[in-house]
Every structure is written in C-alpha cells, then in structure tokens.
Amino acid sequence: MTIAVLRERAIGETRVAATPETVRKFAALGAGVVVEAGAGTAAGIADADFAAAGATLVESAAAAGADIVLGVQGPDPALLSGVAPGAWIVAGLDPFGQRPRIDDYATLGLEALAMEFMPRITRAQSMDILSSQANLAGYKAVLVAANLYGRAFPMMMTAAGTVTAAKAFIMGVGVAGLQAIATARRLGAQVSATDVRSATKEQILSLGAKPIFVEAVAGIEGEGAGGYATEMSPEYQTAQAELVSSHIAKQDIVITTALIPGRAAPRLISDAQIATMRPGSVIYDLAVAQGGNVEGSVADQVVERHGVKIVGYANTPALLPADASALFSRNLYNFLSAFWDKEQGRPVLDEEIGNAIRLTQGGQVVHERLKG
Ligand code: NAD
C-alpha cells in the first residue's frame, strides 16, 4: 500500500495533505508514503522533515504506483499517470466547482473521495475538513480585519483620552462564525452575531456576544438538518434585510460566514447597506468562493466601497498553512485509519461514509448529487 502526497498546484494554496506526524502514523499502519519534493515548503515543512519521518521523497511523478493519492485540493489528472488501477484520490475535491476534473478521474478509473462530503455524524467529526479549516478561517478573518482597520479593537483609557471599543458583527454562526466571535471578543471588541438557526442563540450568548435575530418571521428551529441551513423564504429574507440595515450602520467590523450546502451563498449585505457604514470599517466575506455574502466582494482582493474595505480572500485557511495543514492531514489520517483493514493492509470503507463521499468508481461518476 503506497500513499502519495503531491505538491499542491493551485495558485495561493500553501497547505499540504500530510505532515511528518501523519507520515509516521501511516507507516505504523504498514503503508509506505511517497512525498513530492517541496510539498511542505509553504507550510514550513522541509523535505528533510518528511524524510526523517520515513517518507520517500521524489522529484516528479510522485503518484506513480500509488494506491492512494492525498491532496488538499484535487490533483490535476495529468499528474496521476501511473497510479495503481482503481487508486483512491482523497482530497477536498470541490465536486461542483471542478466537475470536469471529477469526470477525468472517472475516465482514469480512479475512485475519487470528496472529503467535504463527509457526513456530519459523531464518528466522522475527526475526519471533517470543513470544520477544521473553517475554525481557522474564522480566527484569521478577524485578525486580517483587525489589521486593515485603522483603529483599535479594545477600549483603552489613556492619559491622552479614551479609545472606544470596536463593534464587530458576525453573520453566520457555524464553525467559522463561532471562532470569529471568540477571537473578536479576545481582542476586546463588542461583538454581536446572527444566524438563521435558532440553536445558535445560546452559543452566541455563551461566548459573551449579543444575538441579533429576526423575530417577526420564524427561522430554522434548533440546529437545522445536519447543522446546515437551507434557503430562507422571501419573507424571512426581507425581514433579515431590514434587521441588517438597522444594525450594520453602527458596526466597524463585519465577518460573514453564511453558507448553504450545494447552493450559492446567501446575499446578506447590499451595497446600499455598506454605504451606511462608517468609512474605515472592514467587512470580511468568508463566503466569497461560494458567490459571496456581500455585494461587491471580489475573490482574493480587498476592494473599497463607500470608504469600507471588503476583504474577499477565497482561501483563508491557506493564510495559516502550518496549522491548517496539521489539522487537514489529521482529518485524512483519522479517516483512512478508521477504515484500515489489517488483513488486507488497506482501508475498506463502509456504506454510510463510502456512499456519502465517493464521487467516481469503475469508470463512472456514481455520486447522487453529481448525477442528472
Ligand atoms: P456552514 O458553513 O454550512 O454555514 C455557516 C453558518 O451560516 C451556519 O451556521 C448557517 O446556519 C449560517 N447561515 C446560512 N444561511 C444564513 C443566512 N441567510 N443568514 C445567516 N446565517 C446563515 O455551517 P458549519 O459552520 O459547517 O456548521 C453548522 C453547524 O453544524 C454548527 O452548529 C456545527 O456545530 C455543526 N457541525 C456538526 C458536525 C458534526 O456533528 N459532525 C460537524 C461540523 C459542524
């Protein structure tokens, strides 16, 4: 059983899908790990560190002979020549955004496993790349916003006068939003937050922030299915827009994280609402890669509208490459090791998780969400 770790090719991708720690753990399971030279450089992991952990370093054709290819993002099919027949591709495959690539994996006879489709069940929590990366993204978004903000976050009483506390508003209180609330609070901001799922109210309060919720129209009861939101009714959207209009003009920092699985991100902030904010305010749109929560946000750019900076980094976890790689790599290891069959010396998936994440098999695209 050979596991290959390729150098990521996507622009701005700094992460790597294995660390010396997971290389050692795979070796303990009996797998050999081949790492492409330079794969860890941007994440602060030298080739020598991988070699010391027992990996074989290769300059090119790293996937040749591999039974499993690990990636942060899906590897270019051109890099996969010579992989073992039916080899697994285990990565964040962006199945809807990178459909042609998924079709190519099928044509090559590979089994593509999309880690972002991991079901939200207790036993898969340690394999959940969306959670591990969203947590870091929520943290980093606040730091980047704080850096671009021309004022301080905490209230400071100095001999020269008082600096007022920044007001931060977090929209979407999932994994990223919760970490954004905690981080903004630690920096000393006054924090408020909103979501469509009523269960988040308690969580917002427990972090010492103020819940700002639509009251006139019912939102999603409790957690929502699998912790996920759905598209809201036009009535709810109108009520939410009114709520945001009345609240946002007083905010200095806004972090938006709202996502709906399999759909474009909901639009939460309009250009007219941005115009009511104080110049110098900062908005960080963590949903920019899914279409954006904020009108005018542009992927991988900081744009200014009405004196407000709108940050749209599409790959925020890549701004923390070392930690993001460490957690991502553990997610992959936790996944493969949980299914490791000692006799066969390789992982064997069960139906529940296998069917949830398997995109291609036997030359076909087999996932329900990608068919038809
Ligand atoms: P997500 O990334 O899909 O969405 C982020 C947040 O945006 C969610 O809280 C969602 O309700 C919110 N949102 C969507 N539309 C909105 C709108 N129009 N206005 C305001 N907010 C909107 O969600 P996530 O961060 O991946 O996780 C959501 C929940 O799932 C969390 O409560 C988390 O604890 C839970 N979860 C459970 C597991 C597990 O059990 N294995 C794993 C991960 C997450």
Coordinates of C-alpha atoms and ligand atoms in Angstrom, one line a residue:
M1 CA 0.0 0.0 0.0
T2 CA 1.6 3.2 -1.2
I3 CA 0.2 6.6 -0.3
A4 CA 1.4 9.6 -2.4
V5 CA 1.4 13.2 -1.2
L6 CA 1.6 15.7 -4.1
R7 CA 2.8 19.3 -4.0
E8 CA -0.4 21.5 -4.4
R9 CA -0.5 23.3 -7.7
A10 CA -3.4 25.7 -7.2
I11 CA -2.4 29.4 -7.0
G12 CA -2.3 30.6 -3.4
E13 CA -2.5 27.1 -2.0
T14 CA 0.0 26.8 0.8
R15 CA -1.2 23.8 2.6
V16 CA -0.1 20.2 2.3
A17 CA -2.1 17.0 2.8
A18 CA 0.4 15.2 5.1
T19 CA 2.8 16.1 7.9
P20 CA 5.7 14.2 9.4
E21 CA 3.3 13.2 12.1
T22 CA 0.8 11.6 9.8
V23 CA 3.6 10.1 7.7
R24 CA 4.8 8.3 10.8
K25 CA 1.3 7.1 11.6
F26 CA 0.7 5.8 8.1
A27 CA 4.0 3.9 8.3
A28 CA 2.8 2.4 11.6
L29 CA -0.2 1.1 9.8
G30 CA 2.2 -0.6 7.3
A31 CA 1.8 1.9 4.4
G32 CA 4.7 3.5 2.5
V33 CA 4.4 7.2 1.9
V34 CA 5.9 9.0 -1.1
V35 CA 6.1 12.8 -0.9
E36 CA 6.8 15.0 -3.8
A37 CA 9.7 17.3 -3.2
G38 CA 8.7 20.7 -2.0
A39 CA 5.2 19.6 -1.0
G40 CA 5.5 21.0 2.5
T41 CA 7.7 24.1 1.9
A42 CA 4.9 26.7 2.0
A43 CA 3.6 25.1 5.3
G44 CA 7.0 25.2 6.9
I45 CA 7.8 21.5 6.5
A46 CA 11.1 20.8 4.8
D47 CA 11.7 17.7 2.6
A48 CA 14.2 16.5 5.2
D49 CA 11.4 16.6 7.9
F50 CA 9.3 14.3 5.7
A51 CA 12.3 12.0 5.0
A52 CA 13.1 11.8 8.7
A53 CA 9.6 10.7 9.4
G54 CA 10.1 7.8 6.9
A55 CA 8.7 9.2 3.7
T56 CA 10.3 8.6 0.3
L57 CA 11.0 12.0 -1.4
V58 CA 10.7 12.1 -5.2
E59 CA 11.2 15.0 -7.6
S60 CA 8.5 14.1 -10.1
A61 CA 5.8 11.5 -11.0
A62 CA 5.1 11.2 -7.3
A63 CA 1.7 9.5 -7.9
A64 CA 3.3 6.7 -10.0
G65 CA 2.4 3.3 -8.4
A66 CA 0.3 4.9 -5.6
D67 CA -2.8 3.2 -4.3
I68 CA -4.0 6.4 -2.5
V69 CA -3.2 9.9 -3.5
L70 CA -3.7 12.6 -0.8
G71 CA -4.4 16.2 -1.7
V72 CA -5.6 19.4 -0.1
Q73 CA -7.3 20.2 -3.4
G74 CA -8.0 17.7 -6.2
P75 CA -4.8 17.0 -8.2
D76 CA -4.6 17.8 -11.9
P77 CA -5.5 14.5 -13.6
A78 CA -2.3 15.0 -15.7
L79 CA -0.3 14.4 -12.5
L80 CA -1.9 11.0 -12.0
S81 CA -0.3 8.9 -14.7
G82 CA 0.9 5.5 -13.5
V83 CA -1.2 5.3 -10.4
A84 CA -2.4 1.9 -9.4
P85 CA -5.7 0.8 -11.1
G86 CA -8.7 2.0 -9.1
A87 CA -6.4 4.2 -6.9
W88 CA -8.2 6.5 -4.4
I89 CA -7.9 10.3 -4.7
V90 CA -8.6 11.6 -1.2
A91 CA -8.9 15.4 -1.0
G92 CA -11.2 18.4 -0.9
L93 CA -12.4 17.9 -4.5
D94 CA -14.8 20.8 -4.9
P95 CA -17.2 18.5 -6.8
F96 CA -19.5 21.2 -8.2
G97 CA -16.8 23.8 -9.0
Q98 CA -14.3 21.2 -10.6
R99 CA -16.8 19.0 -12.4
P100 CA -14.6 18.4 -15.5
R101 CA -11.8 17.1 -13.2
I102 CA -14.1 14.7 -11.5
D103 CA -15.2 13.4 -14.9
D104 CA -11.5 12.9 -15.7
Y105 CA -10.9 10.9 -12.5
A106 CA -13.8 8.6 -13.6
T107 CA -12.3 8.2 -17.1
L108 CA -9.0 7.2 -15.5
G109 CA -10.8 4.5 -13.5
L110 CA -10.0 6.2 -10.2
E111 CA -12.0 6.3 -7.0
A112 CA -12.4 10.0 -6.1
L113 CA -13.4 10.6 -2.5
A114 CA -14.6 14.1 -1.7
M115 CA -13.7 14.9 1.9
E116 CA -16.0 17.8 2.0
F117 CA -19.0 15.4 1.6
M118 CA -18.1 13.7 4.9
P119 CA -21.4 13.2 6.7
R120 CA -22.0 15.2 9.9
I121 CA -22.2 12.2 12.2
T122 CA -20.4 11.9 15.5
R123 CA -17.9 9.2 14.4
A124 CA -16.8 11.3 11.4
Q125 CA -16.2 14.6 13.3
S126 CA -12.5 13.9 13.5
M127 CA -12.4 13.5 9.7
D128 CA -14.3 16.7 8.9
I129 CA -12.1 19.0 6.8
L130 CA -14.8 21.7 6.6
S131 CA -14.9 22.1 10.3
S132 CA -11.1 22.0 10.9
Q133 CA -10.5 24.6 8.2
A134 CA -13.5 26.8 8.9
N135 CA -12.4 27.1 12.6
L136 CA -9.0 28.5 11.5
A137 CA -10.6 30.7 8.8
G138 CA -12.9 32.3 11.4
Y139 CA -10.0 33.1 13.5
K140 CA -7.8 34.5 10.7
A141 CA -10.6 36.6 9.2
V142 CA -10.8 38.6 12.4
L143 CA -7.1 39.1 12.6
V144 CA -6.9 40.3 9.0
A145 CA -9.9 42.6 9.5
A146 CA -8.2 44.0 12.7
N147 CA -5.1 44.6 10.7
L148 CA -6.8 46.6 8.0
Y149 CA -8.9 48.5 10.5
G150 CA -7.4 51.9 11.3
R151 CA -8.5 51.8 14.9
A152 CA -8.0 49.6 17.9
F153 CA -10.3 46.7 19.0
P154 CA -10.3 47.1 22.8
M155 CA -11.4 50.2 24.7
M156 CA -8.3 51.9 26.1
M157 CA -8.4 54.6 28.7
T158 CA -5.1 56.5 28.3
A159 CA -3.7 59.9 29.6
A160 CA -4.4 61.2 26.1
G161 CA -8.0 60.2 26.2
T162 CA -10.2 57.2 25.6
V163 CA -10.2 54.9 22.6
T164 CA -13.6 53.4 22.1
A165 CA -14.1 49.6 21.5
A166 CA -14.7 48.4 18.0
K167 CA -18.1 46.9 17.3
A168 CA -17.9 43.6 15.4
F169 CA -20.9 41.8 13.9
I170 CA -20.6 38.1 12.9
M171 CA -23.1 36.9 10.3
G172 CA -23.5 33.1 10.2
V173 CA -22.6 31.3 13.5
G174 CA -21.4 27.9 12.3
V175 CA -17.8 26.7 13.0
A176 CA -16.2 29.7 11.4
G177 CA -18.6 32.2 13.0
L178 CA -18.2 30.8 16.5
Q179 CA -14.4 31.1 16.2
A180 CA -14.7 34.6 14.8
I181 CA -16.9 35.6 17.8
A182 CA -14.4 34.2 20.3
T183 CA -11.4 35.8 18.5
A184 CA -13.1 39.3 18.2
R185 CA -14.0 39.0 21.9
R186 CA -10.5 38.1 22.9
L187 CA -9.2 41.2 21.0
G188 CA -11.6 43.4 23.0
A189 CA -14.4 44.1 20.5
Q190 CA -18.0 44.4 21.4
V191 CA -19.5 41.5 19.5
S192 CA -22.9 40.8 18.1
A193 CA -23.9 37.9 15.8
T194 CA -26.8 36.5 13.8
D195 CA -27.8 33.2 12.2
V196 CA -31.0 31.6 10.8
R197 CA -30.7 28.6 13.1
S198 CA -32.3 29.3 16.5
A199 CA -29.8 26.9 18.3
T200 CA -27.0 29.4 17.7
K201 CA -28.6 32.0 20.0
E202 CA -27.4 30.1 23.1
Q203 CA -24.0 29.6 21.6
I204 CA -23.7 33.3 20.9
L205 CA -24.7 34.2 24.4
S206 CA -22.3 31.6 25.9
L207 CA -19.4 33.3 24.1
G208 CA -20.4 36.7 25.6
A209 CA -21.7 38.2 22.4
K210 CA -25.2 39.6 21.7
P211 CA -27.6 37.7 19.4
I212 CA -29.3 39.8 16.8
F213 CA -32.1 37.7 15.3
V214 CA -35.1 38.1 13.0
E215 CA -38.1 37.9 15.3
A216 CA -41.1 38.7 13.0
V217 CA -40.6 35.6 10.8
A218 CA -39.7 32.1 12.0
G219 CA -36.1 31.0 11.2
I220 CA -34.8 27.4 11.3
E221 CA -35.8 25.6 14.5
G222 CA -32.9 24.2 16.5
E223 CA -29.7 23.0 14.8
G224 CA -31.2 22.6 11.3
A225 CA -30.8 19.3 9.4
G226 CA -27.2 18.1 10.0
G227 CA -26.4 21.5 11.4
Y228 CA -26.9 23.0 7.9
A229 CA -29.1 25.9 6.9
T230 CA -31.4 26.0 3.9
E231 CA -32.5 28.8 1.7
M232 CA -34.9 31.1 3.6
S233 CA -38.3 32.3 2.4
P234 CA -38.7 35.6 0.7
E235 CA -40.5 36.9 3.9
Y236 CA -37.6 35.9 6.0
Q237 CA -35.1 37.5 3.6
T238 CA -37.0 40.8 3.7
A239 CA -37.1 40.8 7.5
Q240 CA -33.4 39.9 7.6
A241 CA -32.5 42.7 5.3
E242 CA -34.4 45.2 7.5
L243 CA -32.6 43.8 10.6
V244 CA -29.2 44.2 8.9
S245 CA -30.0 47.7 7.7
S246 CA -30.8 48.8 11.2
H247 CA -27.8 47.1 12.8
I248 CA -24.9 47.4 10.3
A249 CA -24.6 51.2 10.2
K250 CA -23.2 51.1 13.8
Q251 CA -20.7 48.3 13.1
D252 CA -17.0 48.7 12.5
I253 CA -16.1 45.1 11.6
V254 CA -18.4 42.6 9.9
I255 CA -17.4 39.0 9.3
T256 CA -19.8 37.0 7.1
T257 CA -19.6 33.2 7.0
A258 CA -23.1 32.1 5.8
L259 CA -23.3 29.1 3.6
I260 CA -26.0 26.8 2.2
P261 CA -24.7 23.4 1.1
G262 CA -24.8 22.8 -2.6
R263 CA -26.1 26.3 -3.3
A264 CA -24.7 29.8 -3.8
A265 CA -24.0 31.6 -0.6
P266 CA -26.9 33.8 0.6
R267 CA -26.6 37.5 -0.1
L268 CA -26.7 39.2 3.3
I269 CA -25.2 42.7 2.7
S270 CA -26.1 45.1 -0.1
D271 CA -24.1 48.0 -1.5
A272 CA -26.7 50.4 -0.1
Q273 CA -26.2 48.9 3.4
I274 CA -22.4 49.3 3.1
A275 CA -22.9 52.9 2.2
T276 CA -24.4 53.5 5.7
M277 CA -21.3 52.2 7.5
R278 CA -18.6 54.4 8.8
P279 CA -15.6 55.0 6.5
G280 CA -12.7 52.8 7.7
S281 CA -14.9 49.9 8.6
V282 CA -13.9 46.5 7.4
I283 CA -16.0 43.6 6.0
Y284 CA -14.5 40.1 5.6
D285 CA -16.6 37.9 3.3
L286 CA -15.6 34.3 4.1
A287 CA -18.2 33.0 1.6
V288 CA -16.6 34.8 -1.4
A289 CA -15.6 31.5 -3.1
Q290 CA -19.3 30.3 -2.9
G291 CA -20.5 33.5 -4.5
G292 CA -20.2 35.8 -1.5
N293 CA -22.5 37.1 1.2
V294 CA -21.5 40.7 0.4
E295 CA -22.4 42.7 -2.7
G296 CA -19.2 43.8 -4.4
S297 CA -16.8 41.4 -2.7
V298 CA -14.2 40.0 -5.1
A299 CA -12.2 36.8 -4.7
D300 CA -8.6 37.4 -3.5
Q301 CA -9.0 41.1 -3.4
V302 CA -9.6 43.9 -0.9
V303 CA -11.9 46.3 -2.6
E304 CA -13.1 49.6 -1.2
R305 CA -16.8 50.8 -1.4
H306 CA -18.0 53.9 0.2
G307 CA -14.8 54.0 2.3
V308 CA -15.4 50.5 3.6
K309 CA -12.8 47.8 2.9
I310 CA -14.3 44.5 1.7
V311 CA -11.9 41.5 2.0
G312 CA -12.6 38.5 -0.2
Y313 CA -9.7 36.0 0.3
A314 CA -11.1 32.8 -1.3
N315 CA -8.8 30.5 0.6
T316 CA -8.4 31.9 4.1
P317 CA -7.1 28.7 5.8
A318 CA -4.1 28.9 3.4
L319 CA -3.1 32.1 5.4
L320 CA -2.3 29.7 8.3
P321 CA -0.6 27.0 6.4
A322 CA 1.2 25.2 9.2
D323 CA -1.9 24.7 11.5
A324 CA -4.3 24.3 8.6
S325 CA -2.0 21.5 7.2
A326 CA -1.6 19.8 10.5
L327 CA -5.4 19.7 11.1
F328 CA -6.2 18.8 7.5
S329 CA -3.6 16.0 7.5
R330 CA -5.0 14.6 10.7
N331 CA -8.5 14.6 9.2
L332 CA -7.2 12.5 6.3
Y333 CA -5.3 10.2 8.6
N334 CA -8.3 9.8 11.0
F335 CA -10.4 8.9 8.0
L336 CA -8.1 6.3 6.4
S337 CA -7.0 4.7 9.7
A338 CA -10.6 4.4 11.0
F339 CA -11.3 2.1 8.0
W340 CA -8.0 0.3 7.9
D341 CA -8.4 -3.4 7.4
K342 CA -5.3 -5.1 8.9
E343 CA -5.6 -8.3 6.9
Q344 CA -5.9 -6.5 3.6
G345 CA -3.4 -3.9 4.6
R346 CA -5.6 -1.1 3.2
P347 CA -8.7 0.9 4.1
V348 CA -12.1 -0.6 3.3
L349 CA -15.0 1.9 3.5
D350 CA -18.4 1.1 4.9
E351 CA -21.6 2.1 3.1
E352 CA -22.6 5.1 5.1
I353 CA -19.4 7.0 4.7
G354 CA -18.3 5.4 1.4
N355 CA -21.5 6.3 -0.4
A356 CA -21.5 9.8 1.1
I357 CA -18.1 10.8 -0.2
R358 CA -17.4 8.5 -3.3
L359 CA -17.7 10.5 -6.5
T360 CA -16.4 8.1 -9.0
Q361 CA -15.9 4.3 -9.3
G362 CA -15.5 1.8 -12.1
G363 CA -15.1 4.4 -14.7
Q364 CA -18.4 6.2 -13.8
V365 CA -19.5 9.2 -11.8
V366 CA -21.5 7.5 -9.1
H367 CA -22.5 10.2 -6.6
E368 CA -26.2 11.0 -6.5
R369 CA -25.6 14.8 -6.2
L370 CA -23.4 14.7 -9.4
K371 CA -25.8 12.6 -11.5
G372 CA -28.5 14.2 -13.6
Ligands
NAD1 P1 -21.9 26.3 7.2 O1 -20.5 26.6 6.9 O2 -22.7 25.5 6.2 O3 -22.7 27.7 7.3 C1 -22.2 28.7 8.2 C2 -23.4 29.3 9.0 O4 -24.1 30.2 8.2 C3 -24.4 28.3 9.6 O5 -24.4 28.4 11.0 C4 -25.6 28.6 8.9 O6 -26.8 28.4 9.7 C5 -25.5 30.1 8.6 N1 -26.4 30.6 7.6 C6 -26.8 30.1 6.4 N2 -27.6 30.9 5.8 C7 -27.7 32.1 6.6 C8 -28.4 33.3 6.4 N3 -29.2 33.6 5.4 N4 -28.2 34.2 7.4 C9 -27.4 34.0 8.5 N5 -26.8 32.9 8.6 C10 -26.9 31.9 7.7 O7 -22.1 25.7 8.6 P2 -20.9 25.0 9.5 O8 -20.1 26.0 10.1 O9 -20.2 24.0 8.7 O10 -21.7 24.2 10.6 C11 -23.0 24.5 11.1 C12 -23.4 23.6 12.3 O11 -23.1 22.2 12.1 C13 -22.6 24.0 13.5 O12 -23.6 24.2 14.5 C14 -21.7 22.9 13.9 O13 -21.6 22.7 15.2 C15 -22.5 21.7 13.2 N6 -21.5 20.7 12.9 C16 -21.6 19.4 13.3 C17 -20.7 18.4 12.9 C18 -20.9 17.0 13.4 O14 -21.7 16.7 14.1 N7 -20.0 16.1 12.9 C19 -19.6 18.7 12.1 C20 -19.5 20.1 11.7 C21 -20.4 21.0 12.1

